[in-house]
CSV table of N, CA and C in Angstrom, one decimal:
chain,number,residue,atom,x,y,z
A,114,MET,N,29.8,207.4,33.2
A,114,MET,CA,29.2,208.0,34.6
A,114,MET,C,29.7,207.4,35.4
A,115,ASP,N,30.2,208.1,36.2
A,115,ASP,CA,30.6,207.9,37.6
A,115,ASP,C,29.7,207.3,38.9
A,116,ASN,N,30.0,206.3,39.3
A,116,ASN,CA,29.0,205.4,40.3
A,116,ASN,C,28.7,206.4,41.7
A,117,GLU,N,28.9,208.1,41.9
A,117,GLU,CA,28.6,209.5,42.9
A,117,GLU,C,27.6,209.1,41.5
A,118,ARG,N,27.3,209.7,40.8
A,118,ARG,CA,26.0,210.6,39.4
A,118,ARG,C,24.9,209.4,40.0
A,119,ILE,N,25.8,207.8,39.5
A,119,ILE,CA,24.6,206.8,39.6
A,119,ILE,C,24.2,206.7,40.3
A,120,ALA,N,24.5,206.7,41.8
A,120,ALA,CA,24.1,207.0,43.0
A,120,ALA,C,23.1,207.9,43.2
A,121,GLU,N,23.4,209.0,43.0
A,121,GLU,CA,22.5,210.3,42.7
A,121,GLU,C,21.3,210.1,42.0
A,122,LEU,N,21.2,209.9,40.6
A,122,LEU,CA,20.3,209.0,39.9
A,122,LEU,C,19.2,208.4,40.2
A,123,PHE,N,20.3,207.5,41.7
A,123,PHE,CA,18.7,206.0,41.0
A,123,PHE,C,18.5,206.2,43.5
A,124,GLU,N,18.9,207.5,43.6
A,124,GLU,CA,18.6,207.9,45.0
A,124,GLU,C,17.2,208.1,45.1
A,125,GLY,N,15.8,208.0,44.9
A,125,GLY,CA,14.1,207.9,45.4
A,125,GLY,C,14.3,206.9,45.4
A,126,LEU,N,15.2,205.5,44.6
A,126,LEU,CA,14.4,204.4,44.6
A,126,LEU,C,15.4,204.1,46.2
A,127,GLY,N,16.3,204.6,46.8
A,127,GLY,CA,17.5,203.8,47.7
A,127,GLY,C,18.6,203.5,47.0
A,128,PRO,N,19.7,203.0,48.5
A,128,PRO,CA,20.8,202.4,47.9
A,128,PRO,C,20.9,201.6,46.6
A,129,VAL,N,22.0,202.2,45.8
A,129,VAL,CA,21.8,200.9,45.0
A,129,VAL,C,23.4,200.1,44.8
A,130,SER,N,23.9,199.0,44.9
A,130,SER,CA,25.4,198.5,44.3
A,130,SER,C,25.7,198.6,42.7
A,131,ILE,N,27.1,198.7,42.9
A,131,ILE,CA,27.6,198.8,41.4
A,131,ILE,C,28.5,197.7,40.8
A,132,ARG,N,27.9,196.8,39.8
A,132,ARG,CA,29.4,195.5,40.2
A,132,ARG,C,29.7,196.3,38.1
A,133,LYS,N,30.7,195.7,38.2
A,133,LYS,CA,31.2,195.3,36.8
A,133,LYS,C,30.9,194.4,36.1
A,134,LEU,N,30.5,194.4,34.6
A,134,LEU,CA,29.3,193.5,33.9
A,134,LEU,C,29.5,194.4,32.5
A,135,PHE,N,29.5,193.3,31.6
A,135,PHE,CA,29.3,193.6,30.2
A,135,PHE,C,30.6,194.8,29.5
A,136,GLY,N,31.5,194.7,29.9
A,136,GLY,CA,32.1,195.8,30.2
A,136,GLY,C,32.3,197.1,30.1
A,137,GLY,N,31.0,197.3,30.6
A,137,GLY,CA,30.9,198.6,31.5
A,137,GLY,C,30.1,198.4,33.0
A,138,LYS,N,28.9,198.4,33.3
A,138,LYS,CA,28.4,198.4,34.9
A,138,LYS,C,26.9,198.1,34.6
A,139,GLY,N,26.6,197.3,36.1
A,139,GLY,CA,25.0,196.4,36.3
A,139,GLY,C,25.0,197.4,37.6
A,140,ILE,N,23.8,198.2,38.2
A,140,ILE,CA,23.5,198.5,39.1
A,140,ILE,C,22.1,197.6,39.5
A,141,TYR,N,22.2,197.4,40.3
A,141,TYR,CA,21.4,196.7,41.3
A,141,TYR,C,20.9,197.1,42.9
A,142,PHE,N,19.2,197.1,42.7
A,142,PHE,CA,18.6,197.2,44.2
A,142,PHE,C,17.7,196.3,44.8
A,143,ASP,N,18.2,195.9,46.1
A,143,ASP,CA,17.5,194.6,46.4
A,143,ASP,C,18.3,194.3,46.2
A,144,GLY,N,19.6,193.4,45.5
A,144,GLY,CA,20.1,192.3,44.8
A,144,GLY,C,18.9,192.2,43.2
A,145,VAL,N,18.2,192.7,42.9
A,145,VAL,CA,18.1,192.8,41.6
A,145,VAL,C,18.6,194.1,40.7
A,146,ILE,N,18.3,192.9,39.8
A,146,ILE,CA,19.4,194.6,38.5
A,146,ILE,C,18.2,195.2,37.9
A,147,VAL,N,18.9,196.5,37.9
A,147,VAL,CA,17.7,197.8,37.7
A,147,VAL,C,18.0,198.2,36.5
A,148,ALA,N,19.7,197.7,36.1
A,148,ALA,CA,20.1,198.8,34.8
A,148,ALA,C,21.4,198.9,34.9
A,149,ILE,N,22.0,199.1,33.6
A,149,ILE,CA,23.5,198.6,33.2
A,149,ILE,C,23.7,200.4,32.8
A,150,VAL,N,25.2,200.2,32.7
A,150,VAL,CA,26.0,201.7,32.0
A,150,VAL,C,26.5,200.7,31.0
A,151,LEU,N,26.7,200.8,30.2
A,151,LEU,CA,27.2,200.6,28.8
A,151,LEU,C,27.1,201.5,27.6
A,152,ARG,N,28.9,201.5,27.7
A,152,ARG,CA,29.6,202.5,27.1
A,152,ARG,C,28.7,204.3,27.0
A,153,ASP,N,29.0,204.1,28.5
A,153,ASP,CA,28.7,205.5,28.8
A,153,ASP,C,27.1,205.8,28.8
A,154,GLU,N,26.0,204.7,29.0
A,154,GLU,CA,25.1,205.0,28.4
A,154,GLU,C,24.4,204.4,29.4
A,155,LEU,N,23.6,205.1,30.1
A,155,LEU,CA,22.8,204.4,31.6
A,155,LEU,C,21.3,203.9,30.6
A,156,LEU,N,21.7,202.5,31.1
A,156,LEU,CA,20.0,201.9,30.0
A,156,LEU,C,19.0,200.8,31.6
A,157,LEU,N,18.1,201.1,31.6
A,157,LEU,CA,17.0,201.0,32.6
A,157,LEU,C,16.5,199.3,31.8
A,158,LYS,N,16.1,198.5,33.1
A,158,LYS,CA,15.7,196.7,32.6
A,158,LYS,C,13.7,197.7,32.5
A,159,ALA,N,13.4,196.6,31.5
A,159,ALA,CA,12.4,197.0,31.2
A,159,ALA,C,11.5,194.8,30.4
A,160,ASP,N,10.5,195.4,30.6
A,160,ASP,CA,10.0,194.0,30.3
A,160,ASP,C,8.5,194.2,29.3
A,161,GLU,N,8.3,193.2,28.6
A,161,GLU,CA,7.4,193.0,28.3
A,161,GLU,C,6.3,193.9,29.5
A,162,GLN,N,5.8,193.7,29.6
A,162,GLN,CA,4.7,195.0,30.6
A,162,GLN,C,5.1,195.9,30.5
A,163,SER,N,6.7,196.9,30.3
A,163,SER,CA,7.2,198.4,31.3
A,163,SER,C,7.7,199.0,30.0
A,164,ALA,N,7.9,197.8,28.7
A,164,ALA,CA,8.8,198.5,27.7
A,164,ALA,C,7.1,199.7,27.0
A,165,PRO,N,6.2,199.1,26.7
A,165,PRO,CA,5.9,200.1,26.4
A,165,PRO,C,5.2,201.6,26.6
A,166,GLU,N,5.5,201.9,28.3
A,166,GLU,CA,6.0,202.9,28.6
A,166,GLU,C,7.2,203.7,28.2
A,167,PHE,N,8.4,203.0,28.7
A,167,PHE,CA,9.8,203.2,27.2
A,167,PHE,C,9.3,203.8,25.9
A,168,GLU,N,8.8,202.7,25.1
A,168,GLU,CA,8.6,203.2,23.5
A,168,GLU,C,7.3,204.6,23.7
A,169,VAL,N,6.7,205.1,24.8
A,169,VAL,CA,5.6,205.9,24.7
A,169,VAL,C,6.9,207.2,24.7
A,170,ALA,N,7.5,207.2,25.7
A,170,ALA,CA,8.1,208.2,26.3
A,170,ALA,C,9.1,208.7,25.1
A,171,GLY,N,9.7,208.0,23.9
A,171,GLY,CA,10.7,208.3,23.6
A,171,GLY,C,12.1,207.7,23.3
A,172,CYS,N,12.0,206.3,24.1
A,172,CYS,CA,13.0,205.7,24.7
A,172,CYS,C,13.2,204.4,24.0
A,173,THR,N,14.7,204.3,23.4
A,173,THR,CA,15.2,203.7,22.4
A,173,THR,C,15.3,201.8,23.2
A,174,GLN,N,15.1,201.2,22.5
A,174,GLN,CA,16.1,199.4,23.3
A,174,GLN,C,17.4,199.3,22.7
A,175,TRP,N,18.0,198.8,23.5
A,175,TRP,CA,19.7,198.1,23.1
A,175,TRP,C,19.4,197.2,22.3
A,176,THR,N,19.8,197.6,21.3
A,176,THR,CA,20.2,196.3,20.7
A,176,THR,C,21.3,196.0,19.8
A,177,TYR,N,22.0,195.4,19.2
A,177,TYR,CA,23.3,194.6,18.6
A,177,TYR,C,23.0,193.5,17.5
A,178,THR,N,23.8,193.3,16.7
A,178,THR,CA,24.1,192.2,15.9
A,178,THR,C,25.0,191.5,16.2
A,179,GLY,N,24.4,190.1,16.0
A,179,GLY,CA,24.8,189.2,16.6
A,179,GLY,C,26.3,189.4,16.2
A,180,SER,N,27.2,188.6,16.1
A,180,SER,CA,28.7,188.5,15.6
A,180,SER,C,28.3,186.9,14.9
A,181,ARG,N,27.8,186.0,15.8
A,181,ARG,CA,27.8,184.4,14.8
A,181,ARG,C,26.8,184.4,13.8
A,182,HIS,N,25.5,184.9,13.6
A,182,HIS,CA,25.0,185.0,12.9
A,182,HIS,C,23.8,186.4,12.3
A,183,GLY,N,24.7,187.0,12.9
A,183,GLY,CA,24.7,188.5,12.3
A,183,GLY,C,22.8,189.3,12.1
A,184,LYS,N,22.5,188.7,13.0
A,184,LYS,CA,21.1,189.0,13.1
A,184,LYS,C,20.8,190.1,14.3
A,185,LEU,N,19.7,190.7,14.3
A,185,LEU,CA,19.8,191.9,15.6
A,185,LEU,C,19.0,191.2,16.5
A,186,VAL,N,19.9,191.4,17.9
A,186,VAL,CA,19.5,190.8,19.1
A,186,VAL,C,19.0,192.2,20.1
A,187,SER,N,17.7,191.8,20.6
A,187,SER,CA,16.8,192.7,21.1
A,187,SER,C,17.4,192.4,22.6
A,188,MET,N,17.9,193.4,23.7
A,188,MET,CA,18.2,193.1,25.2
A,188,MET,C,17.4,193.9,26.3
A,189,PRO,N,17.0,193.5,27.0
A,189,PRO,CA,16.1,194.8,28.2
A,189,PRO,C,16.0,195.6,28.3
A,190,TYR,N,16.6,196.2,28.4
A,190,TYR,CA,17.2,197.4,28.2
A,190,TYR,C,17.1,198.7,27.5
A,191,TRP,N,16.0,200.3,28.3
A,191,TRP,CA,16.4,200.9,27.5
A,191,TRP,C,17.0,202.3,27.8
A,192,SER,N,16.9,203.2,27.0
A,192,SER,CA,17.4,204.9,27.9
A,192,SER,C,16.2,205.3,28.5
A,193,ILE,N,16.8,206.3,28.8
A,193,ILE,CA,15.7,206.9,30.0
A,193,ILE,C,15.8,208.3,29.2
A,194,PRO,N,14.5,208.8,29.3
A,194,PRO,CA,13.8,210.2,28.6
A,194,PRO,C,15.2,210.9,29.8
A,195,ASP,N,14.9,212.0,28.6
A,195,ASP,CA,16.2,213.3,29.3
A,195,ASP,C,15.8,213.9,30.5
A,196,SER,N,14.3,214.2,30.4
A,196,SER,CA,13.8,215.2,31.5
A,196,SER,C,14.1,214.3,33.2
A,197,ALA,N,14.3,213.2,33.0
A,197,ALA,CA,14.5,212.2,34.4
A,197,ALA,C,15.8,212.6,34.4
A,198,PHE,N,16.7,212.8,33.6
A,198,PHE,CA,17.9,212.8,34.6
A,198,PHE,C,18.1,214.2,34.9
A,199,ASP,N,17.3,214.8,34.7
A,199,ASP,CA,17.3,216.2,35.2
A,199,ASP,C,16.2,216.9,36.4
A,200,ASP,N,15.0,215.7,36.3
A,200,ASP,CA,13.7,215.4,37.7
A,200,ASP,C,14.7,214.2,38.8
A,201,PRO,N,14.8,214.3,39.9
A,201,PRO,CA,14.5,213.3,40.6
A,201,PRO,C,13.4,212.7,40.9
A,202,ASP,N,12.5,213.0,40.7
A,202,ASP,CA,10.8,212.4,41.4
A,202,ASP,C,10.9,211.2,39.6
A,203,GLU,N,10.7,211.8,38.3
A,203,GLU,CA,10.5,211.4,37.5
A,203,GLU,C,11.5,210.4,37.3
A,204,MET,N,12.6,210.5,37.4
A,204,MET,CA,14.0,209.2,37.8
A,204,MET,C,13.2,208.0,38.6
A,205,THR,N,12.8,208.6,40.0
A,205,THR,CA,12.4,207.5,40.8
A,205,THR,C,11.3,206.7,39.9
A,206,VAL,N,10.3,207.5,39.6
A,206,VAL,CA,9.5,206.7,38.6
A,206,VAL,C,9.7,205.6,38.1
A,207,TRP,N,10.7,205.9,37.0
A,207,TRP,CA,11.3,205.0,36.5
A,207,TRP,C,12.3,204.1,36.6
A,208,ALA,N,13.1,204.5,37.8
A,208,ALA,CA,13.5,203.5,38.8
A,208,ALA,C,12.8,202.1,38.8
A,209,ARG,N,11.8,203.0,39.5
A,209,ARG,CA,11.0,201.8,40.3
A,209,ARG,C,10.3,200.5,38.5
A,210,ARG,N,10.1,201.5,38.1
A,210,ARG,CA,9.9,200.5,36.8
A,210,ARG,C,10.8,199.4,36.4
A,211,ALA,N,11.8,199.5,36.7
A,211,ALA,CA,12.9,198.6,36.6
A,211,ALA,C,13.3,197.9,37.3
A,212,TYR,N,12.9,198.0,38.5
A,212,TYR,CA,12.8,197.7,40.0
A,212,TYR,C,11.9,196.2,39.0
A,213,GLU,N,10.7,197.1,39.1
A,213,GLU,CA,9.5,196.3,39.1
A,213,GLU,C,9.6,194.7,37.7
A,214,ALA,N,10.1,195.7,36.9
A,214,ALA,CA,11.0,194.8,35.7
A,214,ALA,C,11.8,193.7,36.2
A,215,GLY,N,12.7,194.4,36.9
A,215,GLY,CA,13.3,192.9,37.2
A,215,GLY,C,12.8,191.9,38.3
A,216,ARG,N,12.5,192.5,39.3
A,216,ARG,CA,11.4,191.4,39.8
A,216,ARG,C,11.0,190.5,39.3
A,217,ARG,N,9.9,191.1,38.6
A,217,ARG,CA,9.3,189.8,37.5
A,217,ARG,C,10.5,188.9,36.7
A,218,ALA,N,11.3,189.5,36.1
A,218,ALA,CA,12.3,188.4,35.7
A,218,ALA,C,12.5,187.5,36.9
A,219,GLY,N,12.5,188.0,37.6
A,219,GLY,CA,12.9,187.0,39.0
A,219,GLY,C,14.8,186.7,38.9
A,220,LYS,N,15.3,188.1,38.7
A,220,LYS,CA,16.6,188.1,38.5
A,220,LYS,C,17.1,189.6,38.9
């Protein structure tokens, strides 16, 4: 996903900055990380307060198997509902949820 498309998706939230992160990209708004792009997939930040909304919408959480212990590790990033990619208003709602989760995390 190129930076122009990322900026377009987050336009309703406001101007975002994009930096290299985890071999992918970190997307920041107002100094707060709100999303990452990993393996060309856009994932939004969530926390215990907002994760249930992502789950209800059919989104999936980013998980991976730890190389040292072989256990499943869950990260605080979730996929985006497909419909949000085509609806700027809906994407803005999800982006705001991600921003609020990032603010609550203090990062």
